[in-house]
XYZ file of C-alpha atoms in Angstrom:
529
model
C -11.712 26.647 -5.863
C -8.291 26.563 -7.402
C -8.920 27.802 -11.543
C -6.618 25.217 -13.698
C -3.587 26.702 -15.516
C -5.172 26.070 -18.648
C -8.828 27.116 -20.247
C -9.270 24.292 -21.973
C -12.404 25.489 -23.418
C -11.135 29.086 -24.393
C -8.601 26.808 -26.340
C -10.878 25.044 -28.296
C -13.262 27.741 -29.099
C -10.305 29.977 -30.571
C -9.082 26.458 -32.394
C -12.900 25.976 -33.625
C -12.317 30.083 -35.024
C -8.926 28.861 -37.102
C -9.704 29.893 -40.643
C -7.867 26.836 -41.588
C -9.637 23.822 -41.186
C -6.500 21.849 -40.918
C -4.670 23.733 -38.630
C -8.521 24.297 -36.719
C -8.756 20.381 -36.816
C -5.304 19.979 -35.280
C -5.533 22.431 -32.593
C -9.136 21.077 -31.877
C -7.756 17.487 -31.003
C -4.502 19.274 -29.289
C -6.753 21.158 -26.684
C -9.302 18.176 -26.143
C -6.376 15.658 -25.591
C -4.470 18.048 -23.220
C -8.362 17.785 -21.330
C -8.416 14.461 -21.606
C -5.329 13.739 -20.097
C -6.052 16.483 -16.965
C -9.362 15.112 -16.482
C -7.860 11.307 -15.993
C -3.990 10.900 -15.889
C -4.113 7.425 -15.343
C -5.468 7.045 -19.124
C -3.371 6.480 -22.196
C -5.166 9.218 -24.772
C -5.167 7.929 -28.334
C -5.311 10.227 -30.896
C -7.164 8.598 -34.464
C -7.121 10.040 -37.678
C -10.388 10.746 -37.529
C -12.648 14.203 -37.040
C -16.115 14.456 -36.372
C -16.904 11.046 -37.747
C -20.299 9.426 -37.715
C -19.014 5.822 -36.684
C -15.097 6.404 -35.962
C -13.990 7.270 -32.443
C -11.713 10.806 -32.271
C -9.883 9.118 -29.475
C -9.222 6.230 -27.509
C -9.008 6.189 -24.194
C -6.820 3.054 -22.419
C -6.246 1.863 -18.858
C -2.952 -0.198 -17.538
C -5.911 -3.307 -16.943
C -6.616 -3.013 -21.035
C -9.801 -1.288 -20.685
C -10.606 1.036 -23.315
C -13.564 3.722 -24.054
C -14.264 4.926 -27.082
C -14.317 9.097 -27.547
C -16.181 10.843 -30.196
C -15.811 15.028 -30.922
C -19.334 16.553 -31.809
C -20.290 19.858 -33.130
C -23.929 19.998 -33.101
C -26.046 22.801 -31.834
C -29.420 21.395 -32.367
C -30.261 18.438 -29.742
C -31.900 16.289 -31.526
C -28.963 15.693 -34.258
C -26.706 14.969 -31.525
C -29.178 12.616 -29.783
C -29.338 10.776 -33.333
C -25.568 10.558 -33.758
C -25.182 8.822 -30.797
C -27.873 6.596 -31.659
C -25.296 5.453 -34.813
C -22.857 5.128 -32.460
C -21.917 1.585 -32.442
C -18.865 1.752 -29.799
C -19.891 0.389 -26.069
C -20.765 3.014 -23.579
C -19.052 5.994 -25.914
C -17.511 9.321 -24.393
C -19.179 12.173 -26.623
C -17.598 15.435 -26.136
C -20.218 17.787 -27.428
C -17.972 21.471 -28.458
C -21.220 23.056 -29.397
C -21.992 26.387 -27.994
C -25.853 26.295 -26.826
C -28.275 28.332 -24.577
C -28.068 27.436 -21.078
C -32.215 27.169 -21.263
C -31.907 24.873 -24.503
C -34.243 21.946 -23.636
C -32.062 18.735 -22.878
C -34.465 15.675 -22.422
C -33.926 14.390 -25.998
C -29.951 14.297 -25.214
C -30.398 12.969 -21.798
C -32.952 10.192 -22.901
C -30.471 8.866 -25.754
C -27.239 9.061 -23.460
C -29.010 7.005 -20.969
C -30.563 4.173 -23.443
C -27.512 3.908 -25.619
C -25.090 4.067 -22.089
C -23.424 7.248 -23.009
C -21.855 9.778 -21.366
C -22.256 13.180 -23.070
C -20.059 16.002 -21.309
C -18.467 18.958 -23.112
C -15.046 21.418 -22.134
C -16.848 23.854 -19.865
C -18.283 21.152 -17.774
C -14.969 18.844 -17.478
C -12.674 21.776 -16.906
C -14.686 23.015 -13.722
C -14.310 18.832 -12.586
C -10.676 18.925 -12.991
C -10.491 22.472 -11.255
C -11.843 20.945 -8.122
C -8.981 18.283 -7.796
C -6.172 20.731 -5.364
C -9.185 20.965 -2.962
C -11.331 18.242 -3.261
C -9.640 14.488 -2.066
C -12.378 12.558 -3.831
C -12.134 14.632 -7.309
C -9.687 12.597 -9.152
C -11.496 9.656 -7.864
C -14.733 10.669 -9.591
C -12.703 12.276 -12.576
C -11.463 8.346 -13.500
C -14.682 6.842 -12.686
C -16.568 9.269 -15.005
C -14.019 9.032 -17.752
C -13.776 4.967 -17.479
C -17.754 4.549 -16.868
C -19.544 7.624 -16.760
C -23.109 7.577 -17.558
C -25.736 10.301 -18.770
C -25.677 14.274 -19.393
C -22.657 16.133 -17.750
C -22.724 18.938 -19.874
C -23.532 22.155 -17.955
C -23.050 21.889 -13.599
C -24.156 17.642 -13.685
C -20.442 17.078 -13.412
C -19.608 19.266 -10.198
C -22.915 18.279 -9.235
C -22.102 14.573 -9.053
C -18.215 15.443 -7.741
C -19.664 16.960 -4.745
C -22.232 14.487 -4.083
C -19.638 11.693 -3.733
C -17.486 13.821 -1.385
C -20.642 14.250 0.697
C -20.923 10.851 0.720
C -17.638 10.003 1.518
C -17.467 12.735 4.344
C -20.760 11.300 5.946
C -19.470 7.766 5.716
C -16.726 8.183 8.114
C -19.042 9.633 10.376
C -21.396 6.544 9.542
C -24.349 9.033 8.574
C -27.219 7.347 6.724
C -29.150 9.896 4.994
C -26.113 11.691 3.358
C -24.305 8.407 2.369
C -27.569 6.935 1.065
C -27.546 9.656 -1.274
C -23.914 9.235 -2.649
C -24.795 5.435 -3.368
C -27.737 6.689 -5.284
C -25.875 9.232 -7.034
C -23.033 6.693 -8.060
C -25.650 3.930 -9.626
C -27.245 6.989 -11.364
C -24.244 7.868 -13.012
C -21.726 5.339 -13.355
C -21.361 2.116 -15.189
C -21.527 -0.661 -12.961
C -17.905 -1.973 -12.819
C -16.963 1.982 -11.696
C -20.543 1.746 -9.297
C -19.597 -1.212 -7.255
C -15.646 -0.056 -6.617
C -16.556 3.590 -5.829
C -19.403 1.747 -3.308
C -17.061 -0.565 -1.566
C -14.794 2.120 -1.055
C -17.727 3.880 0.382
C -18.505 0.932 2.295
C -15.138 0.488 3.882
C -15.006 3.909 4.988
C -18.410 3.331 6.719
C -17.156 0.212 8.300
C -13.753 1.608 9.550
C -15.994 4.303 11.120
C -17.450 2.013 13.479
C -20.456 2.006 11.118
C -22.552 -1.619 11.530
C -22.217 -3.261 8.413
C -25.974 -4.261 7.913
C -26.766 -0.124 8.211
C -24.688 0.511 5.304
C -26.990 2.465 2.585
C -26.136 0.143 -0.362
C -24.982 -3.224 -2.158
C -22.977 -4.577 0.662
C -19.603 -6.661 0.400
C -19.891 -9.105 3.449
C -16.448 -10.509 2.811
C -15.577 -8.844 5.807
C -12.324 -7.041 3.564
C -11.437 -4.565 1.091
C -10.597 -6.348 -2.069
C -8.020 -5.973 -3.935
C -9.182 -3.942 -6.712
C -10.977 -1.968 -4.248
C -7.975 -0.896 -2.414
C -5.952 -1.040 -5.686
C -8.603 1.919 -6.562
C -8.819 4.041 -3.681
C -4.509 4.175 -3.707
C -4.594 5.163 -7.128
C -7.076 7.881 -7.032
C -7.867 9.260 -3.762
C -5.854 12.044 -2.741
C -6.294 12.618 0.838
C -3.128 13.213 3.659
C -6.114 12.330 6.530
C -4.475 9.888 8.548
C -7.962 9.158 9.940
C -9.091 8.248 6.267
C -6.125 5.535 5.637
C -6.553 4.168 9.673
C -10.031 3.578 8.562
C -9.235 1.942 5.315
C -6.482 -0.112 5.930
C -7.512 -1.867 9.669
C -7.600 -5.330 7.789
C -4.946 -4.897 4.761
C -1.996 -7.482 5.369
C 1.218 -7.122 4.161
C 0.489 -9.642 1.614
C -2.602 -7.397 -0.314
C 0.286 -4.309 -0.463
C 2.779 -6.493 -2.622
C 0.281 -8.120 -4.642
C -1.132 -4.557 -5.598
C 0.859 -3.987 -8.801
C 0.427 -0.254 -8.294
C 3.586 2.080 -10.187
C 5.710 3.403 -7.645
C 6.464 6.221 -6.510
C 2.477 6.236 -4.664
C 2.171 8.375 -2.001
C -1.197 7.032 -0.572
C 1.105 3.734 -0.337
C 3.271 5.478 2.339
C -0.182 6.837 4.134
C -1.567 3.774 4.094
C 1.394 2.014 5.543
C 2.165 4.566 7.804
C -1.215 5.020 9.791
C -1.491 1.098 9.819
C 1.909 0.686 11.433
C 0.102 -0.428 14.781
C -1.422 -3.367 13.078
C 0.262 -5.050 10.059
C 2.442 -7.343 10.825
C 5.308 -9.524 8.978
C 7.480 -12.126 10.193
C 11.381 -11.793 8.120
C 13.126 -9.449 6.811
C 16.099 -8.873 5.246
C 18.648 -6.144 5.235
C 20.791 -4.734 2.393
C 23.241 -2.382 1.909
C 22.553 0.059 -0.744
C 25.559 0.544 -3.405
C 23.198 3.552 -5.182
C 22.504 5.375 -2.220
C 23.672 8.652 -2.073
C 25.350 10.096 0.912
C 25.506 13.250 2.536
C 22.310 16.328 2.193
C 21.132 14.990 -0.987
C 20.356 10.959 1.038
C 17.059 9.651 0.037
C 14.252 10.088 3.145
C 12.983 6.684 4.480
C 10.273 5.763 2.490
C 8.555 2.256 1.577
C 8.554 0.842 -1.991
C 8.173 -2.832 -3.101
C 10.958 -4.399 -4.750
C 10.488 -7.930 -6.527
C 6.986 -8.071 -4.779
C 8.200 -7.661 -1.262
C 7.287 -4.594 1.366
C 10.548 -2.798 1.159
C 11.732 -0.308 3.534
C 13.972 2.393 1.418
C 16.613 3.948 4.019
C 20.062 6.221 3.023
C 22.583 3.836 2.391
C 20.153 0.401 2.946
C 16.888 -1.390 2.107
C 15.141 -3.606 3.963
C 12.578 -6.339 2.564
C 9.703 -7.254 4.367
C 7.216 -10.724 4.544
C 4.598 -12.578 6.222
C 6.490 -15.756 5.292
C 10.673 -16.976 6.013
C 10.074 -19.268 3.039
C 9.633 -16.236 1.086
C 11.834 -14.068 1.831
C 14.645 -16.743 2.480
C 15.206 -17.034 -1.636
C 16.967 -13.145 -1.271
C 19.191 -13.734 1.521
C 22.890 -13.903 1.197
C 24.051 -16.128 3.964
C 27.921 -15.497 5.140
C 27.530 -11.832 6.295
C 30.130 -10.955 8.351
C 29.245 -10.678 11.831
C 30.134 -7.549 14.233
C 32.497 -7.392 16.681
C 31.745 -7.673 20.452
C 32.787 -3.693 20.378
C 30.204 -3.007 17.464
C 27.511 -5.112 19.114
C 27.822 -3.171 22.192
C 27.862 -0.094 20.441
C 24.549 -0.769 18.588
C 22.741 -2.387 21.133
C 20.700 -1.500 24.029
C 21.356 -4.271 27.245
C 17.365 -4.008 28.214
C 15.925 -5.479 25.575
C 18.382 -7.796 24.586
C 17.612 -11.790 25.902
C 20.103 -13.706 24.847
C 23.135 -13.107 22.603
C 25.314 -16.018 20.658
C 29.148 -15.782 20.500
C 31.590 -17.518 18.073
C 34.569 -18.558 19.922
C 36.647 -20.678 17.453
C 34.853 -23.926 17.114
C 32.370 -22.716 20.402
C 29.189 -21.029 20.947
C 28.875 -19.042 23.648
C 25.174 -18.460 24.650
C 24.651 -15.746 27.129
C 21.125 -15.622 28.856
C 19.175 -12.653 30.424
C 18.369 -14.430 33.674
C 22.117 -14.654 35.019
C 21.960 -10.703 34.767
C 21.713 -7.524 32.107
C 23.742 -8.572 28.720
C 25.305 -5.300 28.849
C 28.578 -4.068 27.478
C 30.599 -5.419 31.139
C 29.208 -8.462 31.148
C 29.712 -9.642 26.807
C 33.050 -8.350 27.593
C 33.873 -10.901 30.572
C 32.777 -13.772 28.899
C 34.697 -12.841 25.506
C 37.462 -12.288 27.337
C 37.690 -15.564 29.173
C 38.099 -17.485 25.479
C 41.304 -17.486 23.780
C 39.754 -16.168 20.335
C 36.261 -14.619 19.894
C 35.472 -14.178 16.010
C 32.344 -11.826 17.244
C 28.371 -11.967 17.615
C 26.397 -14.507 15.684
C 22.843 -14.226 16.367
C 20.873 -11.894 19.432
C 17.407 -12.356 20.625
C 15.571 -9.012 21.593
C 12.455 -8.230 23.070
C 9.959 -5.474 21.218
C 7.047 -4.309 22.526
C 5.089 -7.415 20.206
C 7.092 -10.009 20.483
C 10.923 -11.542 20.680
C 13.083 -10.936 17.103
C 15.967 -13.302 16.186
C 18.423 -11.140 14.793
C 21.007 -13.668 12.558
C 24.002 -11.433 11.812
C 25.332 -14.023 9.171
C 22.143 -13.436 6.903
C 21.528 -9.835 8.292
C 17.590 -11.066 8.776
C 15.481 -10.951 11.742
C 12.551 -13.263 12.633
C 9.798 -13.293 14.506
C 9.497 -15.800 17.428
C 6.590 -18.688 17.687
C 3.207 -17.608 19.123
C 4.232 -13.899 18.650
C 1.974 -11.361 16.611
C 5.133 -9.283 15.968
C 4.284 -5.931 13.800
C 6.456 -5.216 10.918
C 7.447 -1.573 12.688
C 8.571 -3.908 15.860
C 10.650 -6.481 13.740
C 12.467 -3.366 11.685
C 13.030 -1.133 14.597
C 15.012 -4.632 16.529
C 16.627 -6.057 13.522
C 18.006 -2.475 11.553
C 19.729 -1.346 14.232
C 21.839 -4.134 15.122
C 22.298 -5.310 12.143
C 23.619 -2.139 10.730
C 25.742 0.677 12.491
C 24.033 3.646 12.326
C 24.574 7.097 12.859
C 22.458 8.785 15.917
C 20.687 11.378 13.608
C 19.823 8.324 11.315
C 19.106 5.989 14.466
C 16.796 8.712 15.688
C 14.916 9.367 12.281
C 14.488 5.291 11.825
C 12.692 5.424 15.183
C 10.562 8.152 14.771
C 9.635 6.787 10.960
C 8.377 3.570 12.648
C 6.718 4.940 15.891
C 2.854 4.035 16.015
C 0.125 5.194 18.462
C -0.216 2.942 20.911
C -1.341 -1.013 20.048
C -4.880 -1.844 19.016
C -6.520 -5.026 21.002
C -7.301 -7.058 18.377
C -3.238 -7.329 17.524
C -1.855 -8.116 21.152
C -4.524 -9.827 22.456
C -5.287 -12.633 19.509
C -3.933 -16.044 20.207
C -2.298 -17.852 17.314
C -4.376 -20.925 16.388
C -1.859 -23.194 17.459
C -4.474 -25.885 15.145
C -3.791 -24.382 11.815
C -0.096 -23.734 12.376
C 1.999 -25.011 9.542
C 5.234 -27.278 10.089
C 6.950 -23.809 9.663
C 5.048 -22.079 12.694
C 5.883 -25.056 14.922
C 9.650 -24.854 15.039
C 10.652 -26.013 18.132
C 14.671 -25.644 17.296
C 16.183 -21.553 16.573
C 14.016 -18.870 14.773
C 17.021 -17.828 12.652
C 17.395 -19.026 8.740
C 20.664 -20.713 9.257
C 20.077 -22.805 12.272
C 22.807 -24.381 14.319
C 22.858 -28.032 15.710
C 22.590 -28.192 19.199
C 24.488 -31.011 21.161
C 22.222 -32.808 23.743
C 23.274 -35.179 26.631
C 27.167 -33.354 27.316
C 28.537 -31.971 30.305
C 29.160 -28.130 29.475
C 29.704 -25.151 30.685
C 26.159 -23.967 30.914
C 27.118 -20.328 28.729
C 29.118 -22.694 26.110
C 27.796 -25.111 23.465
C 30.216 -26.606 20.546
C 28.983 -26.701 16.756
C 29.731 -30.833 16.810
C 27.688 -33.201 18.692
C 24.380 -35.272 18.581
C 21.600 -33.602 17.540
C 18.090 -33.385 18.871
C 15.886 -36.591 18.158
C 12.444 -36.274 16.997
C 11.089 -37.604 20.832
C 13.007 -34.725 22.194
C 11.603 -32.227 19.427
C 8.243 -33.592 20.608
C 8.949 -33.253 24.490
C 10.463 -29.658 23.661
C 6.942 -28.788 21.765
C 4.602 -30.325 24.685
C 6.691 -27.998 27.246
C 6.262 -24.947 25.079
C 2.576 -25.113 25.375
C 2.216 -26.178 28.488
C 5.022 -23.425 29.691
C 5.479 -20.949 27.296
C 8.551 -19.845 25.990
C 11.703 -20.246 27.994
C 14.241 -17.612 28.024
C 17.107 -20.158 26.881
């Protein structure tokens, strides 16, 4: 086990020896907030101006969700005295940090009796410093080091505390390999010794582990959560405190977190366990827009920022060099952020970034024309965009291109720089980004390469490709019948055309031939023009 860079009880005892009491007073609550603060970094430590006092808290201890503990210094060798202060203790569930230097025989059952009735937890340096050694090798460690300094319960003031730390990574160990007797023994261990806000998280953490195991919910050891989810707080918990690089661990986790629980976290960013999480769930969460921006504080060259994900204005955002990208379940959403007008790449640059296979149909200004170019009359490759182009007197460029990903068919609408996912399609975020970036920006092959690798998952779980879309429960937004792309175009019925060509002016579609379009799609499926 890795030994902390500071003795935080060395420091107090020589601070305790200070032949002045001020100066021994100051250095006292120095050394015990510098503890404090290892032991839970999440916490806001509040120094008082208070010392030792019967009724008045040393220190206050406060969370970003406003909850607060109370923290009061004792120096007491005999047991009993202490077990009376706390008794005048009238601050709920205090922390009492007992500095007293004792016999490792002395007889504790007076001390453990009053922590337990008055909901105490009584811990002193010694014990707390040998909890916050264990957090470089121990993934559960700062985990149990915030849920014993926001609810802890009972005597930690000898080996209780490592005791209880190793317990719960026991637990969590034998979870994921859905092991009763081991995990049955964590639960009990967290009741024991935590209040029961910190019990119940820590358990449905537990809980989701032993589920994402392949662990049958009604075998789970304790209080189960049959919502079928990890809630909010839950996972709001286990990002903020676990510190594990297991892939495993976050596939297990995260199976049934949408993109919609990530940006309604609230968790400060930078988070690492964010990117984890994200990244081992790439072959399941899906989105349906998103957005692309160019970057004006990006910084080129060696020093460029990695791809990473971050959440900007409570959106998924994907953080690249010189771009970010915002991510949602919902085109409503997202559609707020878009800056419609973008101009639109050049037949040249569209060539450049795309790749022919995947692409299903591409539209073409042409002056006052469209130009629609389908899949099915041959490859959209570099020859063929060229031909057509050529045989208009102006071509202003490419408006919108379909594309097929492994999950589903992307609009990509150059004018807004957004792509979409197509109807009926349970397209996952790392498909939509991977079809849309790309074409949307021209990128260099290095970065084209990295993007690619960033967004590469293993393989597609059944549950994603498999699942029908409820057609019953779609909303008016699922059941466009007309273009997938923000800025839609209206489409002249009933004119004799060149089949490749359609002009911006015309009739548009009535609702009987929305209707007729609808009936066709489910009868047919999607056509390819």
């Amino acid at each position: 086990m890795t030994k902390t860079a500071l003795d935080y009880s060395q420091m107090i005892r020589e601070a305790l020896a200070d032949p002045s009491p001020r100066d021994s007073v100051d250095r006292v609550k120095t050394a015990v907030a510098k503890e404090l603060e290892a032991l839970d970094a999440s916490a806001q430590v509040k120094s008082t101006n208070y010392f030792n006092h019967t009724f008045a808290p040393d220190f206050v201890l406060r969370w970003r969700d406003n909850t607060e503990r109370s923290v009061f210094i004792r120096i007491t060798d005999e047991p009993e005295w202490l077990a009376e202060d706390i008794s005048y203790v009238t601050a709920h569930a205090p922390l009492v940090l007992d500095l007293s230097q004792r016999p490792k025989d002395t007889d504790l059952g007076v001390l453990r009796d009053a922590a337990a009735e008055h909901q105490a937890m009584v811990s002193g340096p010694e014990a707390l410093e040998r909890l916050i050694d264990r957090k470089p090798d121990d993934s559960t460690a700062t985990m149990v080091s915030n849920a014993l300094a926001q609810g802890g319960r009972g005597l930690f003031v000898q080996d209780e505390a490592v005791e209880f730390a190793q317990a719960v990574a026991s637990g969590f160990d034998a979870a994921a390999q859905a092991e009763t007797a081991r995990t049955a023994s964590a639960v009990e261990e967290i009741t024991e010794n935590l209040g029961e806000v910190q019990a119940s998280r820590m358990t449905r953490v537990l809980q989701a582990v032993w589920e994402g195991s392949d662990g049958r919910l009604e075998d789970f050891p304790g209080t189960r959560d049959l919502s079928g989810r990890l809630n909010l707080d839950s996972l709001r918990y286990l990002l903020n405190y676990m510190d594990s690089g297991d892939r495993t661990f976050w596939q297990r986790i995260g199976r049934g977190v949408r993109l919609r629980d990530l940006t309604e976290l609230g968790i400060e960013l930078p988070n690492p366990n964010v990117s984890r999480l994200i990244q081992a769930n790439l072959d399941v969460l899906q989105a349906r827009a998103c957005a692309v921006f160019g970057n004006p504080m990006a910084i080129d060259g060696a020093d460029a920022v990695e791809l990473t994900w971050s959440i900007r204005d409570r959106f998924l955002t994907l953080e690249g060099p010189s771009y970010f990208v915002l991510t949602s379940e919902s085109k409503e959403e997202i559609e707020p952020k878009i800056r419609p007008g973008q101009p639109v790449p050049s037949i040249d640059d569209f060539i450049e970034r795309a790749d022919p296979d995947a692409l299903d149909e591409v539209t073409l200004r042409t002056g006052t024309e469209l130009v629609i170019v389908h899949n099915e009359e041959g490859p959209i490759n570099g020859d063929r965009l060229t031909e057509v182009a050529g045989q208009r007197a102006t071509t202003t460029g490419v408006e919108k291109a379909k594309v097929k990903s492994p999950t589903g068919r992307v609009t990509v609408d150059f004018r807004t720089a957004t792509g979409t996912r197509q109807t009926r399609s349970n397209l996952l975020m790392a498909d939509l980004l991977q079809a849309t970036i790309p074409l949307v920006l021209t990128l260099e092959d290095d970065d084209r390469e990295s993007l690619a690798e960033f967004l590469a998952y293993e393989g597609v779980s059944e549950d994603v490709t498999a699942v029908a879309l409820d057609m019953d429960g779609l909303s008016e937004d699922d059941g466009e019948a007309a273009d997938e792309a923000f800025v839609d175009d209206q489409v002249p019925v009933g004119e004799s055309v060149d089949p490749e060509v359609m002009g911006d002016e015309g009739a548009t579609l009535t609702m009987e031939e929305i209707l007729d379009a609808i009936a066709r799609f489910d009868n047919e499926g999607p056509s390819q023009d």
